């Protein structure tokens, strides 16, 4: 297979645009974003579908020898929790990002909006807009703009052009939605602690969640069970599955699902469901990466250090030769 390398033309423009975006955006950065900037990350503020959005990104010096990774944070989380560890709970995320850059990937940390609503119009909080709905999607325009416009402007000459997606929890659901929606642009994707965005829905009724930044809970469309319940997503048939997005490319991106069998927030049946349905829709998948042992807990829902090397190895193995 041919090597996917960025052409030399436009490099000067890319550098100018990249520096201008960063300089303009840094002045109103949040304290945690400033911590990331102090560690070499750059901040970009942009508009996507008329909504103000922002992201942080970092790349190795010179060419991106392994392409780029888009990272989508978990529900209630923030993009900067992947580049500064003010809590030990997010330290594995930061180690993943820094390891990815050290191995030659450019890493783009996107921040969700707080405008997602459920079917009744209630605000859901700091989550990704992964569900299939009649209203315009809030996050696909942002991701498309990053893939189609921002990355090409920032990518140095001689870089690999492969694009990889990964995300945790709500970000994992959105990873699947985005990777299937943009399956002509994405090389491979790795959803973590998540499930099927085409087969679940949120009920964002106040009081269903103890978290201040997220309202409501998620339910499987077939069983009607909340995704924290055992076997929540276990069903033989899926008549309530929403139509899947796809550009119908000749070759669809590969995937690998990562989860813990004792995830106490997103039952393992939900990870099994999305893995099975991705294969049925023609996406080639490697065997799921499953951690085992312990008791069902929130801790087992979080990004684990064991995921990092396996995610990066999976992405490296999908690069064109």
PDB file of C-alpha atoms in Angstrom, residues 50-270:
ATOM      1  CA  UNK A  50     -22.408  28.937  14.438  1.00  0.00           C
ATOM      2  CA  UNK A  51     -21.456  27.632  17.887  1.00  0.00           C
ATOM      3  CA  UNK A  52     -18.220  28.774  19.611  1.00  0.00           C
ATOM      4  CA  UNK A  53     -15.943  25.767  20.195  1.00  0.00           C
ATOM      5  CA  UNK A  54     -12.381  25.177  21.338  1.00  0.00           C
ATOM      6  CA  UNK A  55      -9.737  22.503  21.440  1.00  0.00           C
ATOM      7  CA  UNK A  56      -6.175  21.852  22.534  1.00  0.00           C
ATOM      8  CA  UNK A  57      -3.599  20.166  20.361  1.00  0.00           C
ATOM      9  CA  UNK A  58       0.007  19.086  20.503  1.00  0.00           C
ATOM     10  CA  UNK A  59       2.302  17.469  17.970  1.00  0.00           C
ATOM     11  CA  UNK A  60       5.839  16.134  17.786  1.00  0.00           C
ATOM     12  CA  UNK A  61       8.556  18.396  16.442  1.00  0.00           C
ATOM     13  CA  UNK A  62       8.610  18.152  12.663  1.00  0.00           C
ATOM     14  CA  UNK A  63       6.430  15.767  10.701  1.00  0.00           C
ATOM     15  CA  UNK A  64       3.644  13.740  12.280  1.00  0.00           C
ATOM     16  CA  UNK A  65       5.231  10.356  11.737  1.00  0.00           C
ATOM     17  CA  UNK A  66       2.112   8.436  12.813  1.00  0.00           C
ATOM     18  CA  UNK A  67      -0.720  10.734  11.797  1.00  0.00           C
ATOM     19  CA  UNK A  68      -3.215  12.339  14.164  1.00  0.00           C
ATOM     20  CA  UNK A  69      -5.540  11.247  16.967  1.00  0.00           C
ATOM     21  CA  UNK A  70      -8.777  13.003  17.900  1.00  0.00           C
ATOM     22  CA  UNK A  71      -9.692  12.465  21.567  1.00  0.00           C
ATOM     23  CA  UNK A  72     -13.230  12.937  22.924  1.00  0.00           C
ATOM     24  CA  UNK A  73     -13.538  13.285  26.712  1.00  0.00           C
ATOM     25  CA  UNK A  74     -16.063  11.498  28.910  1.00  0.00           C
ATOM     26  CA  UNK A  75     -19.414  12.830  30.073  1.00  0.00           C
ATOM     27  CA  UNK A  76     -19.022  15.617  32.594  1.00  0.00           C
ATOM     28  CA  UNK A  77     -15.358  15.893  31.630  1.00  0.00           C
ATOM     29  CA  UNK A  78     -13.287  18.455  29.807  1.00  0.00           C
ATOM     30  CA  UNK A  79     -10.697  18.440  27.057  1.00  0.00           C
ATOM     31  CA  UNK A  80      -7.964  19.748  29.362  1.00  0.00           C
ATOM     32  CA  UNK A  81      -8.255  16.647  31.555  1.00  0.00           C
ATOM     33  CA  UNK A  82      -6.193  14.901  28.884  1.00  0.00           C
ATOM     34  CA  UNK A  83      -3.241  17.279  29.203  1.00  0.00           C
ATOM     35  CA  UNK A  84      -3.134  18.318  32.863  1.00  0.00           C
ATOM     36  CA  UNK A  85      -3.774  15.979  35.798  1.00  0.00           C
ATOM     37  CA  UNK A  86      -5.225  18.009  38.665  1.00  0.00           C
ATOM     38  CA  UNK A  87      -6.826  14.781  39.889  1.00  0.00           C
ATOM     39  CA  UNK A  88      -5.273  11.302  40.015  1.00  0.00           C
ATOM     40  CA  UNK A  89      -8.408   9.973  38.314  1.00  0.00           C
ATOM     41  CA  UNK A  90      -7.431  11.634  35.031  1.00  0.00           C
ATOM     42  CA  UNK A  91      -3.683  10.987  35.237  1.00  0.00           C
ATOM     43  CA  UNK A  92      -3.910   7.915  32.933  1.00  0.00           C
ATOM     44  CA  UNK A  93      -5.566  10.114  30.308  1.00  0.00           C
ATOM     45  CA  UNK A  94      -2.724  12.611  30.438  1.00  0.00           C
ATOM     46  CA  UNK A  95      -0.148   9.828  30.223  1.00  0.00           C
ATOM     47  CA  UNK A  96      -1.924   8.522  27.119  1.00  0.00           C
ATOM     48  CA  UNK A  97      -1.815  11.901  25.372  1.00  0.00           C
ATOM     49  CA  UNK A  98       1.841  12.531  26.153  1.00  0.00           C
ATOM     50  CA  UNK A  99       2.793   9.006  25.103  1.00  0.00           C
ATOM     51  CA  UNK A 100       0.946   9.444  21.821  1.00  0.00           C
ATOM     52  CA  UNK A 101       2.844  12.648  21.039  1.00  0.00           C
ATOM     53  CA  UNK A 102       6.139  10.999  22.003  1.00  0.00           C
ATOM     54  CA  UNK A 103       5.386   8.165  19.581  1.00  0.00           C
ATOM     55  CA  UNK A 104       4.809  10.560  16.687  1.00  0.00           C
ATOM     56  CA  UNK A 105       1.086  11.344  16.717  1.00  0.00           C
ATOM     57  CA  UNK A 106      -0.453  14.788  16.702  1.00  0.00           C
ATOM     58  CA  UNK A 107      -3.192  14.792  19.360  1.00  0.00           C
ATOM     59  CA  UNK A 108      -6.336  16.925  19.201  1.00  0.00           C
ATOM     60  CA  UNK A 109      -8.379  17.239  22.400  1.00  0.00           C
ATOM     61  CA  UNK A 110     -11.895  18.415  21.585  1.00  0.00           C
ATOM     62  CA  UNK A 111     -14.299  19.928  24.117  1.00  0.00           C
ATOM     63  CA  UNK A 112     -18.001  19.082  24.047  1.00  0.00           C
ATOM     64  CA  UNK A 113     -20.693  21.701  24.321  1.00  0.00           C
ATOM     65  CA  UNK A 114     -23.143  21.909  27.216  1.00  0.00           C
ATOM     66  CA  UNK A 115     -26.129  22.408  24.909  1.00  0.00           C
ATOM     67  CA  UNK A 116     -27.232  18.827  24.203  1.00  0.00           C
ATOM     68  CA  UNK A 117     -30.924  18.226  24.922  1.00  0.00           C
ATOM     69  CA  UNK A 118     -32.998  15.057  25.227  1.00  0.00           C
ATOM     70  CA  UNK A 119     -36.160  14.258  23.263  1.00  0.00           C
ATOM     71  CA  UNK A 120     -38.180  16.445  25.622  1.00  0.00           C
ATOM     72  CA  UNK A 121     -35.873  19.422  25.154  1.00  0.00           C
ATOM     73  CA  UNK A 122     -34.247  19.161  28.587  1.00  0.00           C
ATOM     74  CA  UNK A 123     -30.576  20.097  28.922  1.00  0.00           C
ATOM     75  CA  UNK A 124     -28.289  17.078  29.394  1.00  0.00           C
ATOM     76  CA  UNK A 125     -25.136  18.904  30.435  1.00  0.00           C
ATOM     77  CA  UNK A 126     -21.517  18.310  29.427  1.00  0.00           C
ATOM     78  CA  UNK A 127     -21.970  15.382  27.047  1.00  0.00           C
ATOM     79  CA  UNK A 128     -21.469  14.660  23.361  1.00  0.00           C
ATOM     80  CA  UNK A 129     -24.368  14.815  20.915  1.00  0.00           C
ATOM     81  CA  UNK A 130     -24.072  11.232  19.698  1.00  0.00           C
ATOM     82  CA  UNK A 131     -27.763  10.305  19.391  1.00  0.00           C
ATOM     83  CA  UNK A 132     -29.578  10.277  16.029  1.00  0.00           C
ATOM     84  CA  UNK A 133     -32.154  13.059  16.290  1.00  0.00           C
ATOM     85  CA  UNK A 134     -34.330  15.139  13.971  1.00  0.00           C
ATOM     86  CA  UNK A 135     -32.648  18.364  15.065  1.00  0.00           C
ATOM     87  CA  UNK A 136     -29.191  19.347  13.713  1.00  0.00           C
ATOM     88  CA  UNK A 137     -26.314  17.597  15.444  1.00  0.00           C
ATOM     89  CA  UNK A 138     -24.121  19.840  17.592  1.00  0.00           C
ATOM     90  CA  UNK A 139     -20.816  17.956  17.381  1.00  0.00           C
ATOM     91  CA  UNK A 140     -20.502  16.403  13.922  1.00  0.00           C
ATOM     92  CA  UNK A 141     -19.914  19.860  12.355  1.00  0.00           C
ATOM     93  CA  UNK A 142     -17.061  20.484  14.809  1.00  0.00           C
ATOM     94  CA  UNK A 143     -15.425  17.123  14.158  1.00  0.00           C
ATOM     95  CA  UNK A 144     -15.849  17.502  10.408  1.00  0.00           C
ATOM     96  CA  UNK A 145     -14.271  20.951  10.499  1.00  0.00           C
ATOM     97  CA  UNK A 146     -11.303  19.615  12.454  1.00  0.00           C
ATOM     98  CA  UNK A 147     -10.792  16.714  10.033  1.00  0.00           C
ATOM     99  CA  UNK A 148     -11.368  18.624   6.796  1.00  0.00           C
ATOM    100  CA  UNK A 149      -9.989  22.081   7.548  1.00  0.00           C
ATOM    101  CA  UNK A 150      -7.932  22.442  10.717  1.00  0.00           C
ATOM    102  CA  UNK A 151      -5.783  19.317  10.475  1.00  0.00           C
ATOM    103  CA  UNK A 152      -4.725  19.924   6.855  1.00  0.00           C
ATOM    104  CA  UNK A 153      -3.729  23.501   7.742  1.00  0.00           C
ATOM    105  CA  UNK A 154      -1.628  22.437  10.714  1.00  0.00           C
ATOM    106  CA  UNK A 155      -0.105  19.262   9.257  1.00  0.00           C
ATOM    107  CA  UNK A 156       3.605  19.751   8.386  1.00  0.00           C
ATOM    108  CA  UNK A 157       5.064  18.594   5.096  1.00  0.00           C
ATOM    109  CA  UNK A 158       6.031  14.941   5.040  1.00  0.00           C
ATOM    110  CA  UNK A 159       3.503  13.979   7.731  1.00  0.00           C
ATOM    111  CA  UNK A 160       1.369  10.876   7.712  1.00  0.00           C
ATOM    112  CA  UNK A 161      -2.243  11.754   6.958  1.00  0.00           C
ATOM    113  CA  UNK A 162      -3.954   8.901   8.800  1.00  0.00           C
ATOM    114  CA  UNK A 163      -6.632  10.029  11.258  1.00  0.00           C
ATOM    115  CA  UNK A 164      -7.620   8.048  14.356  1.00  0.00           C
ATOM    116  CA  UNK A 165     -10.441   8.587  16.850  1.00  0.00           C
ATOM    117  CA  UNK A 166     -10.780   7.536  20.459  1.00  0.00           C
ATOM    118  CA  UNK A 167     -13.032   8.606  23.296  1.00  0.00           C
ATOM    119  CA  UNK A 168     -14.180   7.621  26.760  1.00  0.00           C
ATOM    120  CA  UNK A 169     -17.756   6.960  27.901  1.00  0.00           C
ATOM    121  CA  UNK A 170     -19.916   9.658  26.261  1.00  0.00           C
ATOM    122  CA  UNK A 171     -16.858  10.369  24.126  1.00  0.00           C
ATOM    123  CA  UNK A 172     -16.737   6.690  23.177  1.00  0.00           C
ATOM    124  CA  UNK A 173     -20.346   6.767  21.987  1.00  0.00           C
ATOM    125  CA  UNK A 174     -19.473   9.892  19.980  1.00  0.00           C
ATOM    126  CA  UNK A 175     -16.347   8.193  18.632  1.00  0.00           C
ATOM    127  CA  UNK A 176     -18.521   5.510  17.036  1.00  0.00           C
ATOM    128  CA  UNK A 177     -21.000   8.081  15.701  1.00  0.00           C
ATOM    129  CA  UNK A 178     -18.247  10.252  14.222  1.00  0.00           C
ATOM    130  CA  UNK A 179     -16.198   7.373  12.815  1.00  0.00           C
ATOM    131  CA  UNK A 180     -19.215   5.953  10.989  1.00  0.00           C
ATOM    132  CA  UNK A 181     -20.424   9.386   9.861  1.00  0.00           C
ATOM    133  CA  UNK A 182     -16.959  10.292   8.545  1.00  0.00           C
ATOM    134  CA  UNK A 183     -15.952   6.772   7.519  1.00  0.00           C
ATOM    135  CA  UNK A 184     -14.285   8.143   4.393  1.00  0.00           C
ATOM    136  CA  UNK A 185     -11.926  10.287   6.500  1.00  0.00           C
ATOM    137  CA  UNK A 186     -11.153   8.098   9.529  1.00  0.00           C
ATOM    138  CA  UNK A 187      -8.497   5.377   9.381  1.00  0.00           C
ATOM    139  CA  UNK A 188      -9.382   3.538  12.601  1.00  0.00           C
ATOM    140  CA  UNK A 189     -11.165   4.161  15.884  1.00  0.00           C
ATOM    141  CA  UNK A 190     -11.128   2.885  19.460  1.00  0.00           C
ATOM    142  CA  UNK A 191     -14.206   3.540  21.635  1.00  0.00           C
ATOM    143  CA  UNK A 192     -13.593   3.042  25.364  1.00  0.00           C
ATOM    144  CA  UNK A 193     -16.161   2.211  28.086  1.00  0.00           C
ATOM    145  CA  UNK A 194     -19.056   2.937  25.765  1.00  0.00           C
ATOM    146  CA  UNK A 195     -21.676   1.471  23.466  1.00  0.00           C
ATOM    147  CA  UNK A 196     -23.992   1.934  20.491  1.00  0.00           C
ATOM    148  CA  UNK A 197     -24.960   5.553  19.715  1.00  0.00           C
ATOM    149  CA  UNK A 198     -27.625   4.359  17.276  1.00  0.00           C
ATOM    150  CA  UNK A 199     -29.371   2.213  19.865  1.00  0.00           C
ATOM    151  CA  UNK A 200     -29.681   4.253  23.038  1.00  0.00           C
ATOM    152  CA  UNK A 201     -31.160   7.511  24.279  1.00  0.00           C
ATOM    153  CA  UNK A 202     -30.841   9.930  27.174  1.00  0.00           C
ATOM    154  CA  UNK A 203     -33.525  11.007  29.599  1.00  0.00           C
ATOM    155  CA  UNK A 204     -32.197  14.238  31.072  1.00  0.00           C
ATOM    156  CA  UNK A 205     -34.585  14.592  33.958  1.00  0.00           C
ATOM    157  CA  UNK A 206     -33.062  16.472  36.890  1.00  0.00           C
ATOM    158  CA  UNK A 207     -32.183  14.232  39.806  1.00  0.00           C
ATOM    159  CA  UNK A 208     -31.370  11.100  37.807  1.00  0.00           C
ATOM    160  CA  UNK A 209     -27.649  11.853  38.064  1.00  0.00           C
ATOM    161  CA  UNK A 210     -25.670  12.871  41.131  1.00  0.00           C
ATOM    162  CA  UNK A 211     -23.171  14.752  38.985  1.00  0.00           C
ATOM    163  CA  UNK A 212     -23.443  18.531  38.731  1.00  0.00           C
ATOM    164  CA  UNK A 213     -22.231  18.733  35.131  1.00  0.00           C
ATOM    165  CA  UNK A 214     -24.461  15.978  33.684  1.00  0.00           C
ATOM    166  CA  UNK A 215     -28.218  15.624  33.981  1.00  0.00           C
ATOM    167  CA  UNK A 216     -30.198  12.437  33.472  1.00  0.00           C
ATOM    168  CA  UNK A 217     -29.268   8.906  32.451  1.00  0.00           C
ATOM    169  CA  UNK A 218     -28.845   6.719  29.362  1.00  0.00           C
ATOM    170  CA  UNK A 219     -31.152   3.861  28.338  1.00  0.00           C
ATOM    171  CA  UNK A 220     -30.914   1.081  25.772  1.00  0.00           C
ATOM    172  CA  UNK A 221     -33.583   1.336  23.072  1.00  0.00           C
ATOM    173  CA  UNK A 222     -34.381  -2.391  23.040  1.00  0.00           C
ATOM    174  CA  UNK A 223     -34.431  -3.380  26.698  1.00  0.00           C
ATOM    175  CA  UNK A 224     -35.438  -0.024  28.147  1.00  0.00           C
ATOM    176  CA  UNK A 225     -32.871  -0.596  30.870  1.00  0.00           C
ATOM    177  CA  UNK A 226     -30.504   2.051  32.167  1.00  0.00           C
ATOM    178  CA  UNK A 227     -27.006   1.293  30.890  1.00  0.00           C
ATOM    179  CA  UNK A 228     -25.648   0.846  34.427  1.00  0.00           C
ATOM    180  CA  UNK A 229     -27.867  -2.242  34.887  1.00  0.00           C
ATOM    181  CA  UNK A 230     -26.594  -5.758  34.302  1.00  0.00           C
ATOM    182  CA  UNK A 231     -27.318  -6.976  30.759  1.00  0.00           C
ATOM    183  CA  UNK A 232     -28.747  -3.544  29.966  1.00  0.00           C
ATOM    184  CA  UNK A 233     -27.994  -3.870  26.252  1.00  0.00           C
ATOM    185  CA  UNK A 234     -28.524  -7.609  25.847  1.00  0.00           C
ATOM    186  CA  UNK A 235     -31.046  -8.233  23.052  1.00  0.00           C
ATOM    187  CA  UNK A 236     -31.246 -10.645  20.119  1.00  0.00           C
ATOM    188  CA  UNK A 237     -33.036  -8.214  17.805  1.00  0.00           C
ATOM    189  CA  UNK A 238     -32.802  -4.459  17.334  1.00  0.00           C
ATOM    190  CA  UNK A 239     -36.028  -3.083  15.821  1.00  0.00           C
ATOM    191  CA  UNK A 240     -35.497   0.254  17.600  1.00  0.00           C
ATOM    192  CA  UNK A 241     -32.017   0.806  16.175  1.00  0.00           C
ATOM    193  CA  UNK A 242     -31.722   4.148  14.386  1.00  0.00           C
ATOM    194  CA  UNK A 243     -30.380   4.272  10.802  1.00  0.00           C
ATOM    195  CA  UNK A 244     -26.594   4.242  10.739  1.00  0.00           C
ATOM    196  CA  UNK A 245     -24.563   7.006   9.111  1.00  0.00           C
ATOM    197  CA  UNK A 246     -22.061   6.099   6.395  1.00  0.00           C
ATOM    198  CA  UNK A 247     -20.500   7.593   3.284  1.00  0.00           C
ATOM    199  CA  UNK A 248     -20.211   4.021   1.946  1.00  0.00           C
ATOM    200  CA  UNK A 249     -16.469   4.091   1.237  1.00  0.00           C
ATOM    201  CA  UNK A 250     -14.774   1.215  -0.567  1.00  0.00           C
ATOM    202  CA  UNK A 251     -12.888   0.416   2.636  1.00  0.00           C
ATOM    203  CA  UNK A 252     -14.401   1.185   6.016  1.00  0.00           C
ATOM    204  CA  UNK A 253     -12.246   2.137   9.019  1.00  0.00           C
ATOM    205  CA  UNK A 254     -11.198  -0.581  11.436  1.00  0.00           C
ATOM    206  CA  UNK A 255     -12.106  -0.523  15.104  1.00  0.00           C
ATOM    207  CA  UNK A 256     -11.233  -2.061  18.433  1.00  0.00           C
ATOM    208  CA  UNK A 257     -13.516  -1.794  21.469  1.00  0.00           C
ATOM    209  CA  UNK A 258     -11.927  -1.296  24.907  1.00  0.00           C
ATOM    210  CA  UNK A 259     -13.752  -1.895  28.182  1.00  0.00           C
ATOM    211  CA  UNK A 260     -13.646  -3.463  31.636  1.00  0.00           C
ATOM    212  CA  UNK A 261     -15.936  -6.398  32.366  1.00  0.00           C
ATOM    213  CA  UNK A 262     -16.678  -4.852  35.773  1.00  0.00           C
ATOM    214  CA  UNK A 263     -17.569  -1.389  34.455  1.00  0.00           C
ATOM    215  CA  UNK A 264     -20.191  -0.136  36.885  1.00  0.00           C
ATOM    216  CA  UNK A 265     -21.412   2.743  34.715  1.00  0.00           C
ATOM    217  CA  UNK A 266     -21.670   1.280  31.205  1.00  0.00           C
ATOM    218  CA  UNK A 267     -22.534  -2.415  31.422  1.00  0.00           C
ATOM    219  CA  UNK A 268     -20.314  -4.759  29.438  1.00  0.00           C
ATOM    220  CA  UNK A 269     -23.338  -5.846  27.385  1.00  0.00           C
ATOM    221  CA  UNK A 270     -23.372  -2.353  25.870  1.00  0.00           C
TER     222      UNK A 270
END
